[in-house]
Amino acid sequence: VPKTMGQIILQLLRRPAFRREAVIENFVAIATMQAEEDIWRLELLDRFRKEFAKFNPALRADVDLAGPTSKVGIVIFSHGDYDFFSRLSETVARIEANTKLVGEIREVENGIKNFVAEFDAPQVFTHRSYDQSDPLEQWLSQKVLGHQTIVQFEVTVPAGKVFGDGERVLVKRKSGWKKGTVVRQRDDGDY
């Protein structure tokens, strides 16, 4: 599908009336990416997750399939599938078994977590709920390898005339510090 078709799909999906009639509750969209210029397909399916089917489970997965001489990327967007992760791993395993390609699930992003009104956690965990003896022992066994001290000096130039005419000074230039002589103080306070 060319990029212009993706732009048309995006414009149609932005119309609420079209979404109500065309998009069902549970759906899957798949796109392949073989070259760097195909990144728009990933962005299009990510728009599904961010704009149209926002709430969990609204998952976008990036899968790489690599062979001895070639590599292809697959972007999968799934909405409404609570078994998405098991189906995704089964699909990648089947592709690997039936082809000479090696699959790698690079990234999976979910939509917004659903709000649960008046959620009351059955158990609340604190730091005391976990055994901290091993981390504390490791922390106490650390050896100091060195110290670093950072000191910052700031010079505030007092108001009024600081240098006298003919006084020898060091002047900071781009090329470094240069020796100079004060000729006179200008009206703006510089020398």
PDB file of C-alpha atoms in Angstrom:
ATOM      1  CA  VAL A   1       0.000   0.000   0.000  1.00  0.00           C
ATOM      2  CA  PRO A   2       1.469   3.401  -0.910  1.00  0.00           C
ATOM      3  CA  LYS A   3       1.817   6.194   1.635  1.00  0.00           C
ATOM      4  CA  THR A   4      -1.074   8.138   0.058  1.00  0.00           C
ATOM      5  CA  MET A   5      -3.409   5.222   0.861  1.00  0.00           C
ATOM      6  CA  GLY A   6      -2.240   5.359   4.478  1.00  0.00           C
ATOM      7  CA  GLN A   7      -3.014   9.080   4.563  1.00  0.00           C
ATOM      8  CA  ILE A   8      -6.519   8.409   3.191  1.00  0.00           C
ATOM      9  CA  ILE A   9      -7.121   5.719   5.837  1.00  0.00           C
ATOM     10  CA  LEU A  10      -5.970   8.130   8.550  1.00  0.00           C
ATOM     11  CA  GLN A  11      -8.316  10.886   7.305  1.00  0.00           C
ATOM     12  CA  LEU A  12     -11.255   8.455   7.200  1.00  0.00           C
ATOM     13  CA  LEU A  13     -10.547   7.184  10.707  1.00  0.00           C
ATOM     14  CA  ARG A  14     -10.506  10.733  12.041  1.00  0.00           C
ATOM     15  CA  ARG A  15     -14.212  11.010  11.165  1.00  0.00           C
ATOM     16  CA  PRO A  16     -16.304   9.740  14.113  1.00  0.00           C
ATOM     17  CA  ALA A  17     -19.195   8.635  11.863  1.00  0.00           C
ATOM     18  CA  PHE A  18     -16.855   6.475   9.775  1.00  0.00           C
ATOM     19  CA  ARG A  19     -15.277   4.935  12.885  1.00  0.00           C
ATOM     20  CA  ARG A  20     -18.693   4.005  14.308  1.00  0.00           C
ATOM     21  CA  GLU A  21     -19.687   2.163  11.134  1.00  0.00           C
ATOM     22  CA  ALA A  22     -16.387   0.756   9.849  1.00  0.00           C
ATOM     23  CA  VAL A  23     -14.335  -0.200  12.889  1.00  0.00           C
ATOM     24  CA  ILE A  24     -15.442  -3.191  14.900  1.00  0.00           C
ATOM     25  CA  GLU A  25     -14.634  -3.651  18.580  1.00  0.00           C
ATOM     26  CA  ASN A  26     -11.873  -6.230  18.114  1.00  0.00           C
ATOM     27  CA  PHE A  27      -9.547  -5.942  15.137  1.00  0.00           C
ATOM     28  CA  VAL A  28      -5.980  -6.516  13.971  1.00  0.00           C
ATOM     29  CA  ALA A  29      -3.964  -4.473  11.463  1.00  0.00           C
ATOM     30  CA  ILE A  30      -0.648  -5.706  10.050  1.00  0.00           C
ATOM     31  CA  ALA A  31       1.977  -3.846   8.017  1.00  0.00           C
ATOM     32  CA  THR A  32       5.370  -4.869   6.680  1.00  0.00           C
ATOM     33  CA  MET A  33       8.470  -2.698   6.643  1.00  0.00           C
ATOM     34  CA  GLN A  34      11.289  -3.619   4.290  1.00  0.00           C
ATOM     35  CA  ALA A  35      13.030  -0.271   3.900  1.00  0.00           C
ATOM     36  CA  GLU A  36      13.679   2.838   5.976  1.00  0.00           C
ATOM     37  CA  GLU A  37      11.074   4.798   3.991  1.00  0.00           C
ATOM     38  CA  ASP A  38       8.362   2.373   5.206  1.00  0.00           C
ATOM     39  CA  ILE A  39       8.529   3.844   8.745  1.00  0.00           C
ATOM     40  CA  TRP A  40       5.258   5.677   8.029  1.00  0.00           C
ATOM     41  CA  ARG A  41       3.469   2.315   8.356  1.00  0.00           C
ATOM     42  CA  LEU A  42       4.672   1.927  11.939  1.00  0.00           C
ATOM     43  CA  GLU A  43       3.593   5.503  12.659  1.00  0.00           C
ATOM     44  CA  LEU A  44       0.162   4.874  11.113  1.00  0.00           C
ATOM     45  CA  LEU A  45      -0.473   1.807  13.272  1.00  0.00           C
ATOM     46  CA  ASP A  46       0.822   3.668  16.310  1.00  0.00           C
ATOM     47  CA  ARG A  47      -1.795   6.352  15.573  1.00  0.00           C
ATOM     48  CA  PHE A  48      -4.422   3.602  15.935  1.00  0.00           C
ATOM     49  CA  ARG A  49      -3.132   3.022  19.480  1.00  0.00           C
ATOM     50  CA  LYS A  50      -2.874   6.718  20.364  1.00  0.00           C
ATOM     51  CA  GLU A  51      -5.959   8.198  18.658  1.00  0.00           C
ATOM     52  CA  PHE A  52      -8.617   5.625  17.782  1.00  0.00           C
ATOM     53  CA  ALA A  53      -8.380   2.534  19.984  1.00  0.00           C
ATOM     54  CA  LYS A  54      -6.721   4.080  23.016  1.00  0.00           C
ATOM     55  CA  PHE A  55      -7.618   1.767  25.869  1.00  0.00           C
ATOM     56  CA  ASN A  56      -6.122  -1.531  26.989  1.00  0.00           C
ATOM     57  CA  PRO A  57      -5.803  -3.944  25.250  1.00  0.00           C
ATOM     58  CA  ALA A  58      -4.623  -1.769  22.358  1.00  0.00           C
ATOM     59  CA  LEU A  59      -1.209  -3.194  21.540  1.00  0.00           C
ATOM     60  CA  ARG A  60       1.330  -2.391  18.845  1.00  0.00           C
ATOM     61  CA  ALA A  61       4.138  -4.914  18.366  1.00  0.00           C
ATOM     62  CA  ASP A  62       7.291  -4.536  16.281  1.00  0.00           C
ATOM     63  CA  VAL A  63       8.665  -7.866  15.057  1.00  0.00           C
ATOM     64  CA  ASP A  64      11.839  -8.405  13.027  1.00  0.00           C
ATOM     65  CA  LEU A  65      12.157 -11.478  10.812  1.00  0.00           C
ATOM     66  CA  ALA A  66      15.707 -12.070   9.604  1.00  0.00           C
ATOM     67  CA  GLY A  67      17.046 -14.587   7.139  1.00  0.00           C
ATOM     68  CA  PRO A  68      20.575 -15.248   5.907  1.00  0.00           C
ATOM     69  CA  THR A  69      20.401 -12.469   3.312  1.00  0.00           C
ATOM     70  CA  SER A  70      17.357 -10.356   4.111  1.00  0.00           C
ATOM     71  CA  LYS A  71      15.369  -8.796   6.908  1.00  0.00           C
ATOM     72  CA  VAL A  72      11.746  -7.685   7.095  1.00  0.00           C
ATOM     73  CA  GLY A  73       9.911  -5.860   9.853  1.00  0.00           C
ATOM     74  CA  ILE A  74       6.299  -6.516  10.747  1.00  0.00           C
ATOM     75  CA  VAL A  75       4.157  -4.094  12.729  1.00  0.00           C
ATOM     76  CA  ILE A  76       1.032  -5.553  14.316  1.00  0.00           C
ATOM     77  CA  PHE A  77      -1.730  -3.540  15.954  1.00  0.00           C
ATOM     78  CA  SER A  78      -4.342  -5.448  17.916  1.00  0.00           C
ATOM     79  CA  HIS A  79      -7.349  -4.092  19.774  1.00  0.00           C
ATOM     80  CA  GLY A  80      -9.528  -6.105  22.124  1.00  0.00           C
ATOM     81  CA  ASP A  81      -7.405  -9.287  22.300  1.00  0.00           C
ATOM     82  CA  TYR A  82      -6.636 -10.156  25.919  1.00  0.00           C
ATOM     83  CA  ASP A  83      -4.532 -13.131  24.742  1.00  0.00           C
ATOM     84  CA  PHE A  84      -2.369 -10.983  22.450  1.00  0.00           C
ATOM     85  CA  PHE A  85       0.992 -11.900  23.987  1.00  0.00           C
ATOM     86  CA  SER A  86       0.456 -15.652  23.773  1.00  0.00           C
ATOM     87  CA  ARG A  87      -0.873 -15.337  20.196  1.00  0.00           C
ATOM     88  CA  LEU A  88       2.088 -13.147  19.226  1.00  0.00           C
ATOM     89  CA  SER A  89       4.682 -15.583  20.579  1.00  0.00           C
ATOM     90  CA  GLU A  90       2.857 -18.530  18.943  1.00  0.00           C
ATOM     91  CA  THR A  91       2.761 -16.691  15.603  1.00  0.00           C
ATOM     92  CA  VAL A  92       6.478 -15.878  15.702  1.00  0.00           C
ATOM     93  CA  ALA A  93       7.257 -19.497  16.653  1.00  0.00           C
ATOM     94  CA  ARG A  94       5.163 -20.774  13.706  1.00  0.00           C
ATOM     95  CA  ILE A  95       6.897 -18.424  11.280  1.00  0.00           C
ATOM     96  CA  GLU A  96      10.281 -19.637  12.530  1.00  0.00           C
ATOM     97  CA  ALA A  97       9.201 -23.291  12.231  1.00  0.00           C
ATOM     98  CA  ASN A  98       7.795 -22.934   8.691  1.00  0.00           C
ATOM     99  CA  THR A  99      10.485 -20.671   7.226  1.00  0.00           C
ATOM    100  CA  LYS A 100      14.215 -20.184   7.610  1.00  0.00           C
ATOM    101  CA  LEU A 101      13.636 -16.822   9.278  1.00  0.00           C
ATOM    102  CA  VAL A 102      14.537 -15.945  12.855  1.00  0.00           C
ATOM    103  CA  GLY A 103      11.951 -13.807  14.638  1.00  0.00           C
ATOM    104  CA  GLU A 104      12.623 -11.195  17.278  1.00  0.00           C
ATOM    105  CA  ILE A 105       9.900  -9.264  19.095  1.00  0.00           C
ATOM    106  CA  ARG A 106      11.590  -5.887  19.463  1.00  0.00           C
ATOM    107  CA  GLU A 107       8.908  -3.859  21.205  1.00  0.00           C
ATOM    108  CA  VAL A 108       5.314  -4.042  22.376  1.00  0.00           C
ATOM    109  CA  GLU A 109       3.453  -0.912  23.454  1.00  0.00           C
ATOM    110  CA  ASN A 110       0.052  -0.876  25.117  1.00  0.00           C
ATOM    111  CA  GLY A 111      -2.677   1.731  25.171  1.00  0.00           C
ATOM    112  CA  ILE A 112      -4.018   3.535  28.219  1.00  0.00           C
ATOM    113  CA  LYS A 113      -4.754   1.335  31.205  1.00  0.00           C
ATOM    114  CA  ASN A 114      -8.473   1.096  31.900  1.00  0.00           C
ATOM    115  CA  PHE A 115      -9.786   2.968  34.925  1.00  0.00           C
ATOM    116  CA  VAL A 116     -11.216   0.769  37.649  1.00  0.00           C
ATOM    117  CA  ALA A 117     -13.618   2.779  39.808  1.00  0.00           C
ATOM    118  CA  GLU A 118     -13.188   2.418  43.563  1.00  0.00           C
ATOM    119  CA  PHE A 119     -10.332  -0.048  43.139  1.00  0.00           C
ATOM    120  CA  ASP A 120      -9.234  -1.466  46.451  1.00  0.00           C
ATOM    121  CA  ALA A 121      -6.010  -3.447  46.299  1.00  0.00           C
ATOM    122  CA  PRO A 122      -6.340  -6.767  48.128  1.00  0.00           C
ATOM    123  CA  GLN A 123      -2.879  -6.296  49.597  1.00  0.00           C
ATOM    124  CA  VAL A 124      -0.572  -3.301  49.823  1.00  0.00           C
ATOM    125  CA  PHE A 125       3.160  -3.944  49.652  1.00  0.00           C
ATOM    126  CA  THR A 126       5.764  -1.727  51.313  1.00  0.00           C
ATOM    127  CA  HIS A 127       9.562  -1.940  51.602  1.00  0.00           C
ATOM    128  CA  ARG A 128       9.109  -4.001  54.757  1.00  0.00           C
ATOM    129  CA  SER A 129       7.233  -6.628  52.726  1.00  0.00           C
ATOM    130  CA  TYR A 130      10.502  -7.609  51.030  1.00  0.00           C
ATOM    131  CA  ASP A 131      13.641  -9.153  52.457  1.00  0.00           C
ATOM    132  CA  GLN A 132      16.240  -6.372  52.336  1.00  0.00           C
ATOM    133  CA  SER A 133      19.156  -8.269  53.941  1.00  0.00           C
ATOM    134  CA  ASP A 134      20.969  -9.218  50.694  1.00  0.00           C
ATOM    135  CA  PRO A 135      20.806  -5.732  49.117  1.00  0.00           C
ATOM    136  CA  LEU A 136      21.871  -4.129  52.412  1.00  0.00           C
ATOM    137  CA  GLU A 137      24.800  -6.536  52.717  1.00  0.00           C
ATOM    138  CA  GLN A 138      25.862  -5.780  49.143  1.00  0.00           C
ATOM    139  CA  TRP A 139      25.561  -2.026  49.741  1.00  0.00           C
ATOM    140  CA  LEU A 140      27.685  -2.190  52.885  1.00  0.00           C
ATOM    141  CA  SER A 141      30.361  -4.319  51.159  1.00  0.00           C
ATOM    142  CA  GLN A 142      31.045  -1.746  48.426  1.00  0.00           C
ATOM    143  CA  LYS A 143      34.574  -0.329  48.357  1.00  0.00           C
ATOM    144  CA  VAL A 144      35.300   3.287  47.529  1.00  0.00           C
ATOM    145  CA  LEU A 145      37.415   3.515  44.370  1.00  0.00           C
ATOM    146  CA  GLY A 146      37.998   7.236  44.405  1.00  0.00           C
ATOM    147  CA  HIS A 147      36.728  10.648  45.339  1.00  0.00           C
ATOM    148  CA  GLN A 148      35.835  13.639  43.263  1.00  0.00           C
ATOM    149  CA  THR A 149      35.501  17.205  44.438  1.00  0.00           C
ATOM    150  CA  ILE A 150      33.999  19.893  42.252  1.00  0.00           C
ATOM    151  CA  VAL A 151      34.583  23.504  43.224  1.00  0.00           C
ATOM    152  CA  GLN A 152      33.061  26.436  41.362  1.00  0.00           C
ATOM    153  CA  PHE A 153      34.356  29.921  41.915  1.00  0.00           C
ATOM    154  CA  GLU A 154      32.369  32.952  40.890  1.00  0.00           C
ATOM    155  CA  VAL A 155      33.757  36.443  40.688  1.00  0.00           C
ATOM    156  CA  THR A 156      31.489  39.415  41.138  1.00  0.00           C
ATOM    157  CA  VAL A 157      32.851  42.645  39.729  1.00  0.00           C
ATOM    158  CA  PRO A 158      32.174  45.490  42.140  1.00  0.00           C
ATOM    159  CA  ALA A 159      30.376  48.583  40.888  1.00  0.00           C
ATOM    160  CA  GLY A 160      32.380  51.669  40.027  1.00  0.00           C
ATOM    161  CA  LYS A 161      35.896  51.976  38.707  1.00  0.00           C
ATOM    162  CA  VAL A 162      37.863  48.807  39.420  1.00  0.00           C
ATOM    163  CA  PHE A 163      41.030  49.382  37.416  1.00  0.00           C
ATOM    164  CA  GLY A 164      43.112  52.493  37.147  1.00  0.00           C
ATOM    165  CA  ASP A 165      44.318  53.925  33.838  1.00  0.00           C
ATOM    166  CA  GLY A 166      47.632  52.318  32.817  1.00  0.00           C
ATOM    167  CA  GLU A 167      47.090  49.274  35.059  1.00  0.00           C
ATOM    168  CA  ARG A 168      48.323  45.935  33.634  1.00  0.00           C
ATOM    169  CA  VAL A 169      45.629  43.204  33.409  1.00  0.00           C
ATOM    170  CA  LEU A 170      44.943  39.746  31.917  1.00  0.00           C
ATOM    171  CA  VAL A 171      42.173  39.701  29.290  1.00  0.00           C
ATOM    172  CA  LYS A 172      40.198  36.572  28.296  1.00  0.00           C
ATOM    173  CA  ARG A 173      39.971  36.153  24.502  1.00  0.00           C
ATOM    174  CA  LYS A 174      38.840  33.194  22.359  1.00  0.00           C
ATOM    175  CA  SER A 175      42.472  32.218  21.844  1.00  0.00           C
ATOM    176  CA  GLY A 176      43.193  32.309  25.599  1.00  0.00           C
ATOM    177  CA  TRP A 177      44.355  34.805  28.219  1.00  0.00           C
ATOM    178  CA  LYS A 178      46.277  37.832  26.905  1.00  0.00           C
ATOM    179  CA  LYS A 179      48.235  40.558  28.697  1.00  0.00           C
ATOM    180  CA  GLY A 180      46.779  44.035  28.403  1.00  0.00           C
ATOM    181  CA  THR A 181      46.904  47.578  29.753  1.00  0.00           C
ATOM    182  CA  VAL A 182      43.870  49.629  30.829  1.00  0.00           C
ATOM    183  CA  VAL A 183      43.595  52.756  28.687  1.00  0.00           C
ATOM    184  CA  ARG A 184      40.353  54.148  30.123  1.00  0.00           C
ATOM    185  CA  GLN A 185      36.885  53.100  31.352  1.00  0.00           C
ATOM    186  CA  ARG A 186      34.110  53.431  28.727  1.00  0.00           C
ATOM    187  CA  ASP A 187      30.640  54.842  29.380  1.00  0.00           C
ATOM    188  CA  ASP A 188      29.105  51.320  29.476  1.00  0.00           C
ATOM    189  CA  GLY A 189      31.459  50.247  32.279  1.00  0.00           C
ATOM    190  CA  ASP A 190      33.837  48.173  30.141  1.00  0.00           C
ATOM    191  CA  TYR A 191      37.554  48.975  29.800  1.00  0.00           C
TER     192      TYR A 191
END
